[in-house]
PDB file of C-alpha atoms in Angstrom:
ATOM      1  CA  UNK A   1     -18.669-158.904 -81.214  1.00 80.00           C
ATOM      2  CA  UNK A   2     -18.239-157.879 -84.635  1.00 88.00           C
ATOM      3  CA  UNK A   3     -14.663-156.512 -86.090  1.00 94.00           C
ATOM      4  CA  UNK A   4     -13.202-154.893 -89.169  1.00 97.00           C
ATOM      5  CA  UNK A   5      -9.982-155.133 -90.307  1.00 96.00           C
ATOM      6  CA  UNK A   6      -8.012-153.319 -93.055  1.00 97.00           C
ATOM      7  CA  UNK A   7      -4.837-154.409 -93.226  1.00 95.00           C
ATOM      8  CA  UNK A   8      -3.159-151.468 -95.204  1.00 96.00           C
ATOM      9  CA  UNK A   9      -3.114-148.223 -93.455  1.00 95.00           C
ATOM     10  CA  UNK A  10      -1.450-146.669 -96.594  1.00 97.00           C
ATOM     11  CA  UNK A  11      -1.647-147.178-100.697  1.00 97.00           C
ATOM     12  CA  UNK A  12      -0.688-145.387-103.546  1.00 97.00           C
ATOM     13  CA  UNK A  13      -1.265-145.986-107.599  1.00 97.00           C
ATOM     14  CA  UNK A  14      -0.766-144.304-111.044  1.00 97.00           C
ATOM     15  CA  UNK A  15      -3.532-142.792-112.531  1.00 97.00           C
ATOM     16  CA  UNK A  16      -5.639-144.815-114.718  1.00 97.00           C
ATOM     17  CA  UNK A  17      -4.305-148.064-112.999  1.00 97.00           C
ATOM     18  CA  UNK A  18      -6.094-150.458-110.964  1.00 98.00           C
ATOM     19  CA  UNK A  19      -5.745-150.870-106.851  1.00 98.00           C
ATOM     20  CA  UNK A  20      -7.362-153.273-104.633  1.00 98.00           C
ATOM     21  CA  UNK A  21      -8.192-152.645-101.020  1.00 98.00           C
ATOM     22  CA  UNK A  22      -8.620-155.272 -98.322  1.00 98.00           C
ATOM     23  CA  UNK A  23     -10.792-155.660 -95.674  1.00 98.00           C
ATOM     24  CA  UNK A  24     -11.228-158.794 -93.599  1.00 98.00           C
ATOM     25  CA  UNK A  25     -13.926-159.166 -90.916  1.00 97.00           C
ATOM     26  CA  UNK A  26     -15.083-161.660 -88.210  1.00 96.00           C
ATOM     27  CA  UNK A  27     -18.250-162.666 -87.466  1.00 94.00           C
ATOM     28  CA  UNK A  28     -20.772-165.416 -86.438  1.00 92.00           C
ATOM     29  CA  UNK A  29     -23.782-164.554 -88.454  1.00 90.00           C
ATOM     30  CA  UNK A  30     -24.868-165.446 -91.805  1.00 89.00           C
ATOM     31  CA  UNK A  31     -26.761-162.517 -92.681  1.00 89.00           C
ATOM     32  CA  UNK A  32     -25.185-158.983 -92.776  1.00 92.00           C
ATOM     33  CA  UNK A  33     -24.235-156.571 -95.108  1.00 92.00           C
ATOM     34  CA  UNK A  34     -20.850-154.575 -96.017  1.00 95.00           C
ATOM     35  CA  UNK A  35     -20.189-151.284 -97.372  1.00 95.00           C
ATOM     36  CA  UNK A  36     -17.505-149.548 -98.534  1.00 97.00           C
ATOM     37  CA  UNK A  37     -17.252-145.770 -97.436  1.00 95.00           C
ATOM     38  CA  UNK A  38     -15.065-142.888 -99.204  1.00 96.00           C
ATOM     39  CA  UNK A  39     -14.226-140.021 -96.987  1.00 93.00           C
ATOM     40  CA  UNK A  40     -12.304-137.293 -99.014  1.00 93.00           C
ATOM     41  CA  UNK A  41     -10.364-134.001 -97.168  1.00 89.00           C
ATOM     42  CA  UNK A  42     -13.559-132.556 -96.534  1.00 87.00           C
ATOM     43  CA  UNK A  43     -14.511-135.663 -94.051  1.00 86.00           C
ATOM     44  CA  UNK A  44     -17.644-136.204 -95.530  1.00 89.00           C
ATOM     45  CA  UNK A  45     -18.487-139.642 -95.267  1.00 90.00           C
ATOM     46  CA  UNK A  46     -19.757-141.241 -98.943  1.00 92.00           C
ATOM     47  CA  UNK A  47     -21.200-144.431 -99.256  1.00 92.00           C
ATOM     48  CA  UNK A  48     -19.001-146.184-102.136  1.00 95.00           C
ATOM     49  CA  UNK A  49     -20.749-149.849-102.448  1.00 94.00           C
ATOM     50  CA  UNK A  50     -22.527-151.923-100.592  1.00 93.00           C
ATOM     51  CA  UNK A  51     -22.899-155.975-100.706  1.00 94.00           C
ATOM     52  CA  UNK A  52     -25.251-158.168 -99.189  1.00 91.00           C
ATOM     53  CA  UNK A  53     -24.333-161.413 -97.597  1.00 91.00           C
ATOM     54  CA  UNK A  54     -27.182-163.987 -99.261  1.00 89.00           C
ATOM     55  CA  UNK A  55     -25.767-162.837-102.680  1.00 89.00           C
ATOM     56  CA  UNK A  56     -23.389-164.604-103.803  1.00 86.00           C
ATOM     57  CA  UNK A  57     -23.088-161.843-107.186  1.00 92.00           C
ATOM     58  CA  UNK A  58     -20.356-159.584-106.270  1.00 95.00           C
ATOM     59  CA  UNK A  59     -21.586-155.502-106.321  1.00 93.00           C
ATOM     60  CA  UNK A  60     -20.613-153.180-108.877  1.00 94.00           C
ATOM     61  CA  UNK A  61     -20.821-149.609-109.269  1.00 93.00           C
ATOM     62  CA  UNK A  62     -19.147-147.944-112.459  1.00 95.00           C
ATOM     63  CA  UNK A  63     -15.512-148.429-111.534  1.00 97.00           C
ATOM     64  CA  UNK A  64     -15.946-149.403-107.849  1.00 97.00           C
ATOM     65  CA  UNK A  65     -16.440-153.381-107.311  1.00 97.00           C
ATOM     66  CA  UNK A  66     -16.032-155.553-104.504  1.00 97.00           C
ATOM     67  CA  UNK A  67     -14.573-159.373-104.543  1.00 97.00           C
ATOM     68  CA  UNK A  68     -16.837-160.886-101.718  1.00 97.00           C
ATOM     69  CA  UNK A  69     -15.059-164.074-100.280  1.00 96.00           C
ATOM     70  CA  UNK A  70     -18.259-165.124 -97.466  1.00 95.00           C
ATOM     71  CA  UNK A  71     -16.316-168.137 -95.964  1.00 94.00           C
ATOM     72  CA  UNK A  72     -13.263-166.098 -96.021  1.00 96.00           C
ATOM     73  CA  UNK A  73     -14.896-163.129 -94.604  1.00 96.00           C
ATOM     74  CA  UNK A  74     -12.836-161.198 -96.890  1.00 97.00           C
ATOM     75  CA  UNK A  75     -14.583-158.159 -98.187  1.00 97.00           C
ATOM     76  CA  UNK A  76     -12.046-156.342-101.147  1.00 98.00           C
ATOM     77  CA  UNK A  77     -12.419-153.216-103.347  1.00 98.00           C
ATOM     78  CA  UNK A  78     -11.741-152.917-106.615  1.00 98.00           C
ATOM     79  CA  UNK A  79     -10.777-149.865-108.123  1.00 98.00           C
ATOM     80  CA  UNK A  80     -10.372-149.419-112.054  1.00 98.00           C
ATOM     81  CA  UNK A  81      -9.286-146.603-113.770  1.00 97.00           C
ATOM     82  CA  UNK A  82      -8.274-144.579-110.822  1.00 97.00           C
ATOM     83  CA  UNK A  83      -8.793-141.007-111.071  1.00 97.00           C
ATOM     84  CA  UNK A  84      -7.365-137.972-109.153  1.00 96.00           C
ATOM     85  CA  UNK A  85     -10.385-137.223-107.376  1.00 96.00           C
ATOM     86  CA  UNK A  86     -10.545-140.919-105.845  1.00 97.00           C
ATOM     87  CA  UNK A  87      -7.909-140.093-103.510  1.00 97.00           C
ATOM     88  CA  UNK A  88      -9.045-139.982 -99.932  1.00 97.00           C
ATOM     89  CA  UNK A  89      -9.764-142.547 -96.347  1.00 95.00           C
ATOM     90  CA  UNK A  90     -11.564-145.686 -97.421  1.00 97.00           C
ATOM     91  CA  UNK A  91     -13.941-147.272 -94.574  1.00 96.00           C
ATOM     92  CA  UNK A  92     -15.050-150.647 -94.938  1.00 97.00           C
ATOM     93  CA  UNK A  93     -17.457-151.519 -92.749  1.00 96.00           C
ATOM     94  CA  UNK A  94     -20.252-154.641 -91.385  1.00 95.00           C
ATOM     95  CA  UNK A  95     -23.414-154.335 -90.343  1.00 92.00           C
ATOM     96  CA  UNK A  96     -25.478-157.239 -88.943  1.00 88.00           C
ATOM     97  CA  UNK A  97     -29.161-158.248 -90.332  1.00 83.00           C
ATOM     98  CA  UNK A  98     -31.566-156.759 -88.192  1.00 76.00           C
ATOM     99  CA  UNK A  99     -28.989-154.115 -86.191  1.00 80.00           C
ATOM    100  CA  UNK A 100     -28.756-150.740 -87.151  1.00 82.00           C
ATOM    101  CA  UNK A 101     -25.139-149.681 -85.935  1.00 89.00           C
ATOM    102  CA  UNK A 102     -22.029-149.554 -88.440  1.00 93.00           C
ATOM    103  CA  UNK A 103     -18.794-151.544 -87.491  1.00 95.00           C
ATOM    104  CA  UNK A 104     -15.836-149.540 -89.178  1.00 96.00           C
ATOM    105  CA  UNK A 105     -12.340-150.824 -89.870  1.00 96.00           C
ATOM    106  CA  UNK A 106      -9.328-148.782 -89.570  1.00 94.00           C
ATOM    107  CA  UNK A 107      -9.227-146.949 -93.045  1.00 95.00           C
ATOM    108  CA  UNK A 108      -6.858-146.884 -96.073  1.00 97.00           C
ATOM    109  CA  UNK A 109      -5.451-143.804 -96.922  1.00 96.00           C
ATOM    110  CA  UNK A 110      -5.588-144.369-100.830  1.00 98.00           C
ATOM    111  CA  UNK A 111      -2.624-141.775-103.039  1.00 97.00           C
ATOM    112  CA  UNK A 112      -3.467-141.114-106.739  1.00 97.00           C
ATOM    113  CA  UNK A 113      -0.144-140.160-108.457  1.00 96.00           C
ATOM    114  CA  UNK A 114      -0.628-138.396-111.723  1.00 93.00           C
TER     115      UNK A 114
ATOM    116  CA  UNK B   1     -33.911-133.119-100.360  1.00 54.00           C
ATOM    117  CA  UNK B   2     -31.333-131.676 -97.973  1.00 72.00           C
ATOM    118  CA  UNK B   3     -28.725-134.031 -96.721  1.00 88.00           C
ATOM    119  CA  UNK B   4     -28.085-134.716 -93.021  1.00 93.00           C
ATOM    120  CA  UNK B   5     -27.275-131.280 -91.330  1.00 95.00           C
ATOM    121  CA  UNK B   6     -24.836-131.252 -88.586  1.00 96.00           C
ATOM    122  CA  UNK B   7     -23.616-127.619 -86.670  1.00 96.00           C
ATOM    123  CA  UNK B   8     -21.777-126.348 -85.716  1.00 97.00           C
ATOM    124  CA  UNK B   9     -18.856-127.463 -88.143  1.00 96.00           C
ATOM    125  CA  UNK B  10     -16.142-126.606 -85.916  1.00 97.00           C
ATOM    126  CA  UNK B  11     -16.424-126.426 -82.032  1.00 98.00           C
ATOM    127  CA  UNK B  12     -13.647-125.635 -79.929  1.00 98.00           C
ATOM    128  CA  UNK B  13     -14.403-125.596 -75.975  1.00 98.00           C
ATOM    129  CA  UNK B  14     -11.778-125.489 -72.634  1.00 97.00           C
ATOM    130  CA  UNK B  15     -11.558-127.906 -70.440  1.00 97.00           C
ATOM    131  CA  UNK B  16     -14.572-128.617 -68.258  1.00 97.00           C
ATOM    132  CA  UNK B  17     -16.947-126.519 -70.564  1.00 98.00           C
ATOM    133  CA  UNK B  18     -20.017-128.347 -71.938  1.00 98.00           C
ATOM    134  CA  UNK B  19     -20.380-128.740 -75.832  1.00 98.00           C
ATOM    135  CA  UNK B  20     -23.690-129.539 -77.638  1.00 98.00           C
ATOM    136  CA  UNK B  21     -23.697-131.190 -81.236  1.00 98.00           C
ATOM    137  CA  UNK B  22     -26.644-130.559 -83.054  1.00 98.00           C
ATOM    138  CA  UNK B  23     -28.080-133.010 -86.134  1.00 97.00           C
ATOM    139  CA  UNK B  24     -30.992-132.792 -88.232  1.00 96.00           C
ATOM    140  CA  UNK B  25     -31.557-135.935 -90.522  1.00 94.00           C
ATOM    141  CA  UNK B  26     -32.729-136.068 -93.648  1.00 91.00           C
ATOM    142  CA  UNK B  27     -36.415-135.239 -94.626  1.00 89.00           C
ATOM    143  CA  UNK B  28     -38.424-138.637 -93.665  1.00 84.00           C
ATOM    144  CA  UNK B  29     -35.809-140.290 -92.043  1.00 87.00           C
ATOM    145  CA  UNK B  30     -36.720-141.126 -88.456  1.00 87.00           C
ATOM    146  CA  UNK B  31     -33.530-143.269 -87.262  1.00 90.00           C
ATOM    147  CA  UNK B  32     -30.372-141.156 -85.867  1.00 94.00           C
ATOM    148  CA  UNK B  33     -27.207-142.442 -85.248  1.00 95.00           C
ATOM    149  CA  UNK B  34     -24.061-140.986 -83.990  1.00 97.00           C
ATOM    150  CA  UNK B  35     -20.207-141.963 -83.962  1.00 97.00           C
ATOM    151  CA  UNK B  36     -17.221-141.136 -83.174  1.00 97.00           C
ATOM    152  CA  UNK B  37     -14.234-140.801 -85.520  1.00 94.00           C
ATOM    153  CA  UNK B  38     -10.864-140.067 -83.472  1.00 91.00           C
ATOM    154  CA  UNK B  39      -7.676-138.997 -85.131  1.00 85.00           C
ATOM    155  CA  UNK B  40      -6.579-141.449 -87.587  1.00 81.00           C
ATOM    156  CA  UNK B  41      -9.191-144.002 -86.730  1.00 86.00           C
ATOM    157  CA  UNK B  42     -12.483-145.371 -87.910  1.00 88.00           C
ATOM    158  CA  UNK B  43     -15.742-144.080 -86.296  1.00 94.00           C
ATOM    159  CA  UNK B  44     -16.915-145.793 -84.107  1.00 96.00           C
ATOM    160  CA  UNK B  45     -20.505-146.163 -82.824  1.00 96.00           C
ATOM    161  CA  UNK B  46     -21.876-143.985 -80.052  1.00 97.00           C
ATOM    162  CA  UNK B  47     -26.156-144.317 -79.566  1.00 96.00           C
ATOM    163  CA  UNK B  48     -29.011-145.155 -82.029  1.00 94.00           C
ATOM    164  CA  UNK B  49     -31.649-142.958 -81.564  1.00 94.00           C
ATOM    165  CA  UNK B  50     -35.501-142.725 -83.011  1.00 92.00           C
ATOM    166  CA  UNK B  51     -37.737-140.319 -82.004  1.00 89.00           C
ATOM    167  CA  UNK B  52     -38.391-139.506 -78.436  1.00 91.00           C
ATOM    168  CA  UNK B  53     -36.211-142.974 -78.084  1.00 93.00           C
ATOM    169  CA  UNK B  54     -32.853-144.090 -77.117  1.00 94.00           C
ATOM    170  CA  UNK B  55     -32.908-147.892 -78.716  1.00 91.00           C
ATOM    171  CA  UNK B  56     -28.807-148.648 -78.043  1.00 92.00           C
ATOM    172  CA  UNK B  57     -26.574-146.658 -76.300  1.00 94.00           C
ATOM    173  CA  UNK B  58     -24.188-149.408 -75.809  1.00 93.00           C
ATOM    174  CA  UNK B  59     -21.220-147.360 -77.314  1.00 94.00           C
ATOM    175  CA  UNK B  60     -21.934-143.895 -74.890  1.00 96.00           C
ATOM    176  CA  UNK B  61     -19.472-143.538 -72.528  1.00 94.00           C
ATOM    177  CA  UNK B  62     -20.407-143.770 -68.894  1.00 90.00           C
ATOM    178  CA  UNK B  63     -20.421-140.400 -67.888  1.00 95.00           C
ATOM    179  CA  UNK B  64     -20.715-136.991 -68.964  1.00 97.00           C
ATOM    180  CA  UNK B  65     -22.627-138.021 -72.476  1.00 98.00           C
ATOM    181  CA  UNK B  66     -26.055-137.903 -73.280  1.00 97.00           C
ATOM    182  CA  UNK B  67     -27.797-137.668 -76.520  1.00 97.00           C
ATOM    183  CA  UNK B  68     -31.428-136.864 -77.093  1.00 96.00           C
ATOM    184  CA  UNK B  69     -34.004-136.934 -80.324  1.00 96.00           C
ATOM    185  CA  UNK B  70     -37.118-135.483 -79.344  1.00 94.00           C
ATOM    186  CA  UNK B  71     -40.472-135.152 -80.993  1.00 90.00           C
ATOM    187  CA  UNK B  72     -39.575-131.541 -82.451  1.00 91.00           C
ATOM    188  CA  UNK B  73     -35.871-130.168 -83.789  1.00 93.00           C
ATOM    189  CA  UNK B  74     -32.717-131.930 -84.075  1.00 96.00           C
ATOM    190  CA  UNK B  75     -30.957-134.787 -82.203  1.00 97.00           C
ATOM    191  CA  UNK B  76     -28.654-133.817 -79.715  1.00 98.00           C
ATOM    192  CA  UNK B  77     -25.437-135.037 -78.527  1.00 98.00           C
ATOM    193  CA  UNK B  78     -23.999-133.288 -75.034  1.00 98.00           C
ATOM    194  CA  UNK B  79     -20.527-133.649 -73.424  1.00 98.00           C
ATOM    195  CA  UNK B  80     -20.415-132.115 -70.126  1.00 98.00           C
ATOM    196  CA  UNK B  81     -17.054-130.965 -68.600  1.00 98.00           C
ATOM    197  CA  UNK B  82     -15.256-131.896 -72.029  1.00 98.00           C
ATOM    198  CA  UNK B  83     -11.986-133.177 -71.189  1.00 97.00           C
ATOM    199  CA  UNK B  84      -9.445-132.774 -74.001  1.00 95.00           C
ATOM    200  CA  UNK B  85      -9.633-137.048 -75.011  1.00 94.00           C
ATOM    201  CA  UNK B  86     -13.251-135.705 -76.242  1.00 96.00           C
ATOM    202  CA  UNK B  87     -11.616-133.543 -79.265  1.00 96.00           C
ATOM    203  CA  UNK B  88     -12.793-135.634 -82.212  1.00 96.00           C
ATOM    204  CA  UNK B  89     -14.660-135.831 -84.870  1.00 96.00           C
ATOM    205  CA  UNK B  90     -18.442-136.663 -84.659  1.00 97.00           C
ATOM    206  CA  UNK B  91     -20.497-138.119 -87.196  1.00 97.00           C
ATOM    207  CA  UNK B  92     -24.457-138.362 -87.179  1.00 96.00           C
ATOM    208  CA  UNK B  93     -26.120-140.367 -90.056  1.00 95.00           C
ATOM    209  CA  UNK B  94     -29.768-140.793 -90.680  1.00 92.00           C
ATOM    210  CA  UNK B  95     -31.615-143.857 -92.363  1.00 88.00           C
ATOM    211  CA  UNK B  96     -35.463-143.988 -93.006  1.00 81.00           C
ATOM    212  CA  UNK B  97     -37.570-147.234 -91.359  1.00 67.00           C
ATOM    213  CA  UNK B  98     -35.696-150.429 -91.725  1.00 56.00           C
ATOM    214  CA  UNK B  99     -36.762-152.982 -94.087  1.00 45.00           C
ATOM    215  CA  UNK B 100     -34.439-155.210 -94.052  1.00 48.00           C
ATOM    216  CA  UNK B 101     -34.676-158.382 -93.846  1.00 45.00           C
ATOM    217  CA  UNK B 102     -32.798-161.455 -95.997  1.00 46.00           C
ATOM    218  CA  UNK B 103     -34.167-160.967 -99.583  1.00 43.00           C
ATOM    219  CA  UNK B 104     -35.406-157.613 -99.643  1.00 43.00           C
ATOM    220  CA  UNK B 105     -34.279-154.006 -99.766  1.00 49.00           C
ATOM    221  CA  UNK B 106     -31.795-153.149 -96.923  1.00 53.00           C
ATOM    222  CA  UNK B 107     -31.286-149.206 -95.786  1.00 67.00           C
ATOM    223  CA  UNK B 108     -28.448-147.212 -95.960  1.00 80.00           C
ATOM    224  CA  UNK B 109     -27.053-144.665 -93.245  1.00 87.00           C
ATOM    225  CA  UNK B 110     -26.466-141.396 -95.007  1.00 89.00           C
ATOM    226  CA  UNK B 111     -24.031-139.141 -93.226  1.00 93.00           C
ATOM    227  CA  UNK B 112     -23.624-135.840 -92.740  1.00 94.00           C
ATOM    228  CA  UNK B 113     -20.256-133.899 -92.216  1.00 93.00           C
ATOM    229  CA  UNK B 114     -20.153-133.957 -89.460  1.00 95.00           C
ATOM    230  CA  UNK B 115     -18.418-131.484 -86.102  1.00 97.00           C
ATOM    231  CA  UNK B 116     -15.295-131.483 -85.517  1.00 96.00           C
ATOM    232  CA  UNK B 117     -14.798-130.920 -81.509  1.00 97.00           C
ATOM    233  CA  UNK B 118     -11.420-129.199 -80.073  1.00 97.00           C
ATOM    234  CA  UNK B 119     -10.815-129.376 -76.454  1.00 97.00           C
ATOM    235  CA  UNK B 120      -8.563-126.887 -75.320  1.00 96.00           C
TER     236      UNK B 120
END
């Protein structure tokens, strides 16, 4: 079976700075797809970025982007610019080609300090 | 388009009640899903449902939960005789027909925000 695992349960950076999350995950497949998820206080569940496994281009969106590592299995977001409202749970999570459930990691509780 | 709709937002039952989870998906989207999200964790997967069709269930506990999506209304997920390890959060998300396969458009699950269940 499929796992996620996010190594850091906690982080914290300044405003405007940069932070990188990690996420490493274990599989036996070659095609899948990851996303990163955002879930703020209210627990709503927001789909941050998403990367498929036959591209080798990492995905950007604005100042989310990911630093896909396939025969690492490493799966890392990039945050730039942080802003106050980015604070919240971060999900990464795996899903295989051709199955339709989510495989979550842990979470990273992500602090903006202003 | 509305977003996934979940309700109620907050349940609170006692112990051995039933509780019922209601989730309508998004306009054209005929693929439910539901998880799990305990305190502090990550959710975790519970059934895949399309309509009038349960396709995996292989995250439902044994006993005491069901989930339904039938032709008409919202998807359903039941706990009967809640016991007070069932207090969690639930999560439904919705995704239109797959297409995925290598080299062309994947889905994405869109969640709503889901019931938050308190056994008492």
């Amino acid at each position: 079976a499929q796992t996620v695992t996010q190594s850091q349960p906690e982080m914290s950076v300044q405003e405007a700075e940069t932070v990188t999350l990690s996420c490493t995950y274990d599989t036996s497949e070659s095609d899948y797809y990851l996303f990163w998820y955002k879930q703020p206080p209210s627990r709503q569940m927001i789909l941050v970025i998403r990367q498929e496994a036959y591209k080798q281009q990492n995905a950007t969106e604005n100042r989310f982007s990911v630093n896909f590592q396939k025969a690492a299995k490493s799966f890392s977001l990039k945050i730039s610019d942080s802003q106050l409202g980015d604070a919240a749970m971060y999900f990464c999570a795996y899903r295989s080609e051709g199955a339709q459930k989510l495989v979550f990691g842990q979470g990273t509780r992500l602090t903006i300090n202003p | 388009n509305a977003g996934v709709m979940q309700n109620p937002r907050h349940l609170v039952r006692r112990r051995g009640q039933e509780a019922r989870l209601r989730c309508s998906p998004m306009k054209g989207h005929s693929h439910v899903y539901w998880y799990r999200q305990l305190p502090e964790e990550g959710l975790k997967f519970m059934v895949y449902l399309q309509k009038e069709n349960i396709i995996d269930e292989s995250g439902m506990p044994k006993e005491r939960f069901s989930a339904e999506f039938p032709k008409e209304g919202p998807s359903i997920l039941r706990i009967q005789q809640v016991v007070r390890g069932d207090s969690a959060a639930y999560f439904c998300a919705s995704s239109p027909l797959a297409l995925g396969t290598s080299g062309t458009a994947s889905y994405e699950q869109y969640f709503g925000p889901g019931t938050r269940l308190t056994v008492t």
